[in-house]
Coordinates of C-alpha atoms and ligand atoms in Angstrom, one line a residue:
M1 CA 107.4 100.8 58.8
N2 CA 103.4 99.9 59.7
Q3 CA 102.2 103.8 58.5
N4 CA 100.3 104.2 61.6
E5 CA 103.6 103.8 63.9
I6 CA 106.0 105.4 65.3
R7 CA 108.8 103.2 66.5
I8 CA 111.0 104.7 69.7
G9 CA 114.3 104.0 71.2
M10 CA 115.5 105.5 74.3
V11 CA 118.9 106.2 75.2
G12 CA 119.1 105.6 78.9
Y13 CA 116.3 104.4 81.8
Q14 CA 116.2 105.6 84.9
F15 CA 114.3 108.8 86.1
M16 CA 113.7 110.7 82.9
G17 CA 113.5 107.0 81.4
K18 CA 110.6 105.8 83.2
A19 CA 109.0 109.1 83.0
H20 CA 109.0 108.7 79.3
S21 CA 108.3 105.1 79.0
H22 CA 105.3 105.8 80.7
A23 CA 103.9 108.7 78.8
Y24 CA 104.3 106.8 75.6
R25 CA 102.3 103.8 77.0
D26 CA 99.5 106.2 78.4
L27 CA 99.1 108.1 75.1
P28 CA 97.1 106.2 72.9
F29 CA 95.2 105.2 75.6
Y30 CA 93.7 108.6 76.7
F31 CA 94.4 110.8 72.8
D32 CA 92.9 109.7 69.4
M33 CA 95.7 109.9 67.5
K34 CA 96.5 109.4 63.5
V35 CA 99.8 107.3 64.9
K36 CA 100.7 104.5 67.9
P37 CA 104.2 105.0 69.5
V38 CA 105.5 101.5 69.4
L39 CA 108.6 100.8 72.3
K40 CA 111.1 99.3 70.3
A41 CA 114.0 99.2 72.2
I42 CA 116.6 101.2 75.3
S43 CA 119.7 101.0 75.8
G44 CA 122.0 101.0 78.5
R45 CA 126.0 100.3 79.3
N46 CA 125.1 97.3 81.7
E47 CA 123.1 94.4 80.3
V48 CA 121.7 93.3 83.1
A49 CA 120.0 96.5 84.7
V50 CA 119.2 97.5 81.0
K51 CA 117.4 94.0 80.4
E52 CA 115.6 94.2 83.7
A53 CA 115.0 97.6 83.0
A54 CA 113.5 96.9 79.1
D55 CA 111.1 94.3 80.9
K56 CA 109.7 96.0 83.7
M57 CA 108.6 99.2 81.2
G58 CA 107.6 97.3 78.6
W59 CA 110.2 97.8 75.6
E60 CA 110.4 95.0 73.1
S61 CA 114.0 94.8 73.1
Y62 CA 117.1 96.2 74.4
E63 CA 121.0 97.0 73.1
I64 CA 124.3 97.7 75.5
D65 CA 125.3 100.9 72.8
W66 CA 123.4 103.6 71.9
R67 CA 125.3 103.5 68.5
R68 CA 123.6 100.4 67.7
L69 CA 120.2 101.9 68.3
I70 CA 120.9 104.5 65.9
E71 CA 121.8 101.7 63.2
R72 CA 118.6 99.8 63.8
E73 CA 116.3 100.4 60.8
D74 CA 113.4 99.4 62.5
I75 CA 113.8 102.4 64.5
D76 CA 112.3 106.2 63.7
V77 CA 113.0 108.1 66.8
I78 CA 115.9 108.4 69.4
D79 CA 114.4 110.0 72.8
I80 CA 118.1 111.2 74.9
V81 CA 117.2 110.6 79.0
T82 CA 120.9 110.7 79.6
P83 CA 123.0 112.8 81.4
N84 CA 123.9 116.6 79.4
H85 CA 127.6 116.1 78.5
T86 CA 125.9 112.9 76.2
H87 CA 122.9 114.9 74.4
A88 CA 125.2 116.2 71.3
E89 CA 126.8 113.5 70.7
I90 CA 124.1 110.9 70.4
A91 CA 121.3 113.7 69.3
I92 CA 123.8 114.5 66.4
A93 CA 124.4 111.0 65.2
A94 CA 120.5 109.9 65.2
V95 CA 119.6 112.9 63.1
E96 CA 122.8 112.4 60.3
A97 CA 121.4 108.6 60.4
G98 CA 117.6 110.1 59.6
K99 CA 116.0 109.8 62.9
H100 CA 113.8 111.9 64.5
I101 CA 115.1 112.7 67.7
I102 CA 113.8 114.2 71.4
T103 CA 116.3 115.2 74.2
E104 CA 115.9 116.3 78.1
K105 CA 116.7 119.4 78.9
P106 CA 119.2 121.2 78.9
L107 CA 119.9 120.7 75.3
A108 CA 123.6 121.0 75.6
L109 CA 126.9 121.6 78.0
T110 CA 127.8 125.2 75.9
L111 CA 126.4 127.1 73.7
E112 CA 128.9 125.9 70.7
E113 CA 127.4 122.4 71.0
A114 CA 123.8 123.6 70.9
Q115 CA 124.2 125.6 67.8
R116 CA 126.4 122.3 66.2
M117 CA 122.7 120.3 67.6
Y118 CA 120.4 123.2 66.0
D119 CA 122.7 123.2 62.8
A120 CA 122.3 119.3 62.5
V121 CA 118.5 119.4 62.9
Q122 CA 118.1 122.1 60.1
Q123 CA 120.5 119.7 57.8
N124 CA 118.7 116.6 58.1
N125 CA 114.8 117.9 58.3
V126 CA 114.0 115.7 61.2
T127 CA 111.2 116.6 63.6
H128 CA 113.0 117.4 66.8
M129 CA 112.2 118.2 70.6
I130 CA 113.6 119.3 74.0
C131 CA 111.4 117.9 76.9
H132 CA 110.4 121.3 78.8
N133 CA 107.4 120.0 80.3
Y134 CA 105.9 122.0 82.5
R135 CA 105.0 124.4 79.4
F136 CA 102.1 121.1 79.2
A137 CA 100.9 121.6 82.2
P138 CA 97.0 122.8 81.7
A139 CA 97.1 125.8 84.0
V140 CA 100.4 126.6 82.0
Q141 CA 98.9 126.3 78.7
F142 CA 95.7 127.9 80.1
T143 CA 98.1 131.2 81.0
K144 CA 99.3 131.2 77.7
K145 CA 95.6 131.4 76.5
L146 CA 95.1 134.2 78.6
I147 CA 98.3 136.1 77.7
E148 CA 97.2 135.5 74.3
E149 CA 93.6 136.6 74.3
G150 CA 95.1 139.9 76.2
R151 CA 93.0 139.3 79.8
L152 CA 96.2 140.6 81.5
G153 CA 97.5 143.7 78.9
R154 CA 100.8 144.7 79.0
I155 CA 103.1 142.7 81.1
Y156 CA 105.0 144.1 83.5
H157 CA 106.8 141.1 85.9
F158 CA 107.6 137.7 85.2
R159 CA 109.0 136.6 88.9
A160 CA 110.2 132.9 89.0
D161 CA 111.3 130.4 91.7
Y162 CA 112.5 126.9 91.3
L163 CA 113.4 125.5 94.5
Q164 CA 114.5 122.5 95.5
D165 CA 116.2 120.7 98.8
F166 CA 117.5 117.3 97.7
I167 CA 121.7 118.2 97.7
M168 CA 121.2 119.7 101.0
D169 CA 123.3 117.3 103.5
P170 CA 126.6 117.7 103.0
Q171 CA 127.2 114.1 102.6
F172 CA 124.6 113.6 99.6
P173 CA 127.4 112.7 97.1
L174 CA 129.1 114.2 94.5
V175 CA 126.6 112.5 91.5
W176 CA 126.6 113.8 87.5
R177 CA 124.5 116.7 88.6
L178 CA 127.0 118.2 90.4
K179 CA 130.2 117.9 87.8
K180 CA 130.2 120.9 85.1
E181 CA 132.2 118.6 83.0
V182 CA 128.7 116.1 82.7
S183 CA 125.7 118.8 84.0
G184 CA 127.3 121.9 82.2
S185 CA 126.1 124.0 85.3
G186 CA 124.0 123.3 88.5
A187 CA 120.7 124.8 89.8
L188 CA 121.1 126.9 86.5
G189 CA 120.8 124.1 84.0
D190 CA 118.9 121.8 86.3
I191 CA 115.8 123.7 87.1
G192 CA 116.5 127.3 86.3
A193 CA 116.2 126.5 82.4
H194 CA 112.6 124.9 83.2
S195 CA 112.1 128.5 84.1
I196 CA 113.4 130.5 81.6
D197 CA 111.4 128.3 79.1
L198 CA 108.6 129.7 81.1
A199 CA 109.4 132.9 80.5
R200 CA 110.0 132.4 76.7
Y201 CA 107.3 130.7 76.1
L202 CA 104.5 133.0 78.1
V203 CA 106.4 136.7 78.1
G204 CA 108.7 136.5 75.2
E205 CA 112.6 136.8 74.5
F206 CA 114.9 138.0 76.9
K207 CA 116.9 141.1 76.5
E208 CA 119.5 141.1 79.1
V209 CA 120.5 139.3 82.3
V210 CA 122.2 140.0 85.4
S211 CA 123.0 137.3 88.1
M212 CA 125.0 135.7 90.8
M213 CA 126.0 132.1 91.6
E214 CA 126.9 130.1 95.1
T215 CA 128.4 126.9 95.7
F216 CA 127.7 126.1 98.9
V217 CA 129.3 122.9 99.5
K218 CA 132.6 122.7 97.8
K219 CA 133.5 118.8 98.4
R220 CA 131.4 115.6 98.8
P221 CA 132.0 112.2 99.1
I222 CA 132.2 109.7 95.1
G223 CA 128.5 108.5 94.4
E224 CA 126.1 108.1 91.5
M225 CA 122.4 108.8 91.3
S226 CA 120.1 106.0 92.1
G227 CA 116.8 106.9 90.8
G228 CA 114.6 109.8 90.8
L229 CA 116.8 112.2 92.9
S230 CA 118.7 110.0 95.2
A231 CA 121.9 108.8 95.4
T232 CA 124.2 106.3 97.0
S233 CA 128.0 106.5 98.1
D234 CA 130.1 103.6 98.4
D235 CA 133.2 105.4 100.1
T236 CA 132.0 108.7 101.9
S237 CA 135.6 109.1 102.9
S238 CA 137.4 110.4 99.2
L239 CA 136.0 113.6 98.9
G240 CA 135.3 115.3 94.9
E241 CA 135.5 118.9 94.3
V242 CA 131.8 120.3 93.5
T243 CA 132.2 122.4 90.3
V244 CA 128.6 123.6 89.6
D245 CA 126.3 126.4 91.1
D246 CA 124.0 124.7 94.2
A247 CA 122.1 128.3 94.0
V248 CA 121.3 131.1 91.0
A249 CA 119.4 134.1 91.0
F250 CA 119.4 136.8 88.3
L251 CA 117.5 139.7 87.2
A252 CA 116.0 139.9 83.4
R253 CA 114.8 142.2 81.2
F254 CA 112.8 141.2 78.3
E255 CA 112.6 142.1 74.7
N256 CA 108.8 143.9 75.0
G257 CA 110.1 145.8 78.3
A258 CA 108.9 143.3 81.0
M259 CA 111.5 142.9 83.9
G260 CA 112.3 139.4 85.1
T261 CA 113.5 138.3 88.4
F262 CA 114.5 134.2 88.9
E263 CA 115.4 132.1 91.4
A264 CA 117.0 128.6 91.2
T265 CA 118.3 126.5 94.2
R266 CA 118.9 123.3 95.5
F267 CA 119.0 124.5 99.1
A268 CA 115.6 125.7 99.8
G269 CA 115.0 123.5 102.7
G270 CA 111.3 122.2 102.7
N271 CA 110.6 122.8 98.9
R272 CA 110.8 119.7 97.4
N273 CA 110.1 120.9 93.7
K274 CA 108.4 124.2 94.0
N275 CA 108.1 125.3 90.7
K276 CA 106.7 128.3 90.6
F277 CA 105.6 131.8 88.9
E278 CA 103.7 135.3 89.3
I279 CA 103.1 136.7 86.4
N280 CA 101.9 140.7 86.7
G281 CA 100.5 142.9 84.1
E282 CA 98.5 145.9 83.3
K283 CA 94.8 144.0 83.6
G284 CA 95.3 141.0 85.9
S285 CA 97.9 138.9 87.5
V286 CA 98.3 135.1 87.4
R287 CA 100.1 132.7 90.1
W288 CA 101.2 129.3 89.4
D289 CA 102.8 126.4 91.4
M290 CA 103.8 123.0 90.5
E291 CA 103.2 121.5 93.9
N292 CA 99.5 122.2 93.2
M293 CA 99.7 122.2 89.1
N294 CA 96.2 121.6 88.6
N295 CA 95.3 125.1 90.4
L296 CA 96.0 128.7 88.5
E297 CA 95.4 131.7 90.7
V298 CA 94.4 134.7 88.8
Y299 CA 93.4 138.3 89.5
F300 CA 91.5 140.6 87.0
G301 CA 92.1 144.3 88.2
D302 CA 88.4 144.7 86.5
D303 CA 86.3 142.8 88.6
E304 CA 83.6 144.6 91.1
P305 CA 85.2 146.8 93.8
G306 CA 85.2 145.0 97.0
L307 CA 85.1 141.6 95.3
Q308 CA 88.4 142.0 93.7
G309 CA 91.3 139.5 94.9
F310 CA 92.7 136.3 93.6
R311 CA 90.3 133.1 92.5
L312 CA 91.6 130.0 92.2
I313 CA 90.7 127.9 89.0
N314 CA 91.3 124.0 89.3
C315 CA 92.2 123.4 86.0
T316 CA 90.8 120.7 85.2
E317 CA 87.6 121.4 82.9
E318 CA 87.1 120.2 79.5
I319 CA 87.6 123.8 78.5
H320 CA 91.0 123.9 79.9
P321 CA 94.0 122.5 77.4
Y322 CA 94.3 118.9 77.7
T323 CA 92.2 117.6 80.5
G324 CA 89.1 116.7 78.4
A325 CA 91.4 113.5 77.3
Y326 CA 90.9 112.6 81.0
W327 CA 88.7 113.0 83.9
P328 CA 85.7 114.9 84.7
A329 CA 86.4 118.1 86.0
G330 CA 87.5 118.4 89.4
H331 CA 89.5 114.7 89.2
I332 CA 92.8 116.0 89.0
I333 CA 95.7 114.7 86.7
G334 CA 99.8 114.6 87.6
Y335 CA 103.6 115.5 87.0
E336 CA 103.4 112.2 84.1
H337 CA 100.3 114.0 82.6
T338 CA 103.0 116.7 81.6
F339 CA 105.6 114.2 79.3
I340 CA 102.4 112.8 77.6
H341 CA 100.9 116.3 76.3
L342 CA 104.8 117.0 75.2
L343 CA 105.1 113.9 73.4
Y344 CA 101.6 113.7 72.2
E345 CA 102.6 117.1 70.4
F346 CA 106.3 115.6 69.2
L347 CA 104.4 112.0 67.9
N348 CA 101.6 114.6 65.7
G349 CA 104.3 116.7 64.5
I350 CA 106.2 113.7 63.2
A351 CA 102.8 112.5 61.6
E352 CA 101.2 115.9 60.7
D353 CA 104.7 117.3 59.7
Y354 CA 104.8 119.9 61.6
Q355 CA 107.6 121.3 64.1
P356 CA 106.2 121.3 67.2
A357 CA 107.8 123.7 70.3
P358 CA 110.3 124.2 72.7
N359 CA 112.4 122.7 70.4
F360 CA 116.4 122.9 69.7
E361 CA 115.9 126.6 68.8
D362 CA 114.5 127.1 71.9
G363 CA 117.0 124.9 73.5
L364 CA 119.8 126.9 71.8
K365 CA 117.9 130.4 73.2
N366 CA 117.4 129.0 76.3
Ligands
LIG1 N1 112.1 116.9 82.4 C1 112.5 117.2 83.6 O1 111.6 117.9 84.3 C2 113.5 116.6 84.2 C3 113.9 115.9 85.3 C4 115.1 115.3 85.5 C5 116.0 115.3 84.4 N2 116.0 115.9 83.8 C6 117.0 115.8 82.5 O2 116.9 114.5 81.9 C7 118.5 113.5 81.4 C8 118.7 112.5 82.1 O3 118.5 112.9 83.8 P1 117.8 112.1 85.3 O4 117.3 112.6 86.1 O5 117.0 111.1 84.1 O6 119.1 110.6 85.1 P2 119.3 109.7 85.9 O7 120.9 109.7 86.6 O8 118.6 109.0 86.6 O9 119.5 108.3 84.9 C9 120.7 108.7 83.5 C10 120.4 107.5 83.0 O10 121.4 107.3 81.8 C11 122.3 106.8 81.9 N3 123.5 107.0 81.3 C12 124.9 107.9 82.4 N4 125.5 107.9 81.7 C13 125.5 107.6 80.3 C14 127.0 107.5 79.4 N5 127.7 108.2 79.6 N6 126.5 107.0 78.2 C15 125.2 106.6 78.2 N7 124.3 106.6 79.4 C16 124.4 106.5 80.5 C17 122.3 105.7 83.2 O11 122.6 104.8 83.1 C18 120.9 106.2 83.2 O12 120.1 105.4 82.8 C19 119.7 115.1 82.6 O13 119.8 115.6 80.9 C20 118.1 115.5 83.1 O14 118.7 117.0 82.8 C21 115.1 116.2 83.2

């Protein structure tokens, strides 16, 4: 290996495959780094499709079995962008072969699986990360800074909604995301896990929770994801059972005494990817919404009377985390940049021998 290269092998190549591939390609363009990612190989079960994906996304080669990717000596990192039931087997095999590892969220199907994955990275001394990319929106990173500086004081409330609507049509097929044996859970693990990660990052550890779940559409036609959050069905007459939650709501108490209220649903009509939170502290509040991800609403209780209220900050100034690598202030960035920032930390962690976060420990706690 060229000392300055980190050679990537990626398992899967659809929605998240595209996001990760793009991020590896853009990283050296925007950021000065000691290392350069090399898009060595991807794997997928369908040779025609995986070859086409490799060509389109700029990968040097492909394999039709992920095990072969792990055997290859010209690969340093395994990146897992396949459905949740595959994460544990692939990750454990990869780290036992000495590869650094990054996997999409949620870490695993069960707590037991997640524990085995965490034990494996500990025993094999590799760098590990889980892809909770929303932490890496500059406005979220800036919120963390405000909290650490004590600008909000003691935190009283963390209030998060993650609202989508892509499965509301009862004819939307029974894809892997709706089968418990493949996904582990529904809205909870698919999108609620991101809110849980933001809460742990910004407020701290959970102490206790109480929740309710609902599945509104209990049977659907059999079908497959077809890229992004779209799906297709060849046979709309035979129905299968939905075995995960369509929606979840829960209350939480944090170890530091703050209260949390959470909602995650894929039945909130009109909300395409409304991942938002509000934090209320003794000295101030912040509000963030992924659909306007560059903006942060901030309120400080010690502002002059008469001028008090939420102010809108466009987090694109050079002083805001990561944004100096891009454009002049006001020239906004987007969804794909959250992945660039996360992979920047991952590759730097490997190059400079530190363990970045969020990692498998965060995935296990989540
Ligand atoms: N970070 C985020 O915001 C985010 C967003 C979407 C999905 N995800 C996560 O990313 C992962 C992949 O989701 P996606 O939306 O990209 O899915 P997808 O359905 O778009 O793509 C899945 C890929 O895995 C392959 N695959 C499916 N089953 C496989 C198997 N048994 N063995 C090997 N390959 C298999 C498919 O061919 C495809 O390339 C999931 O864990 C999901 O929870 C994260």
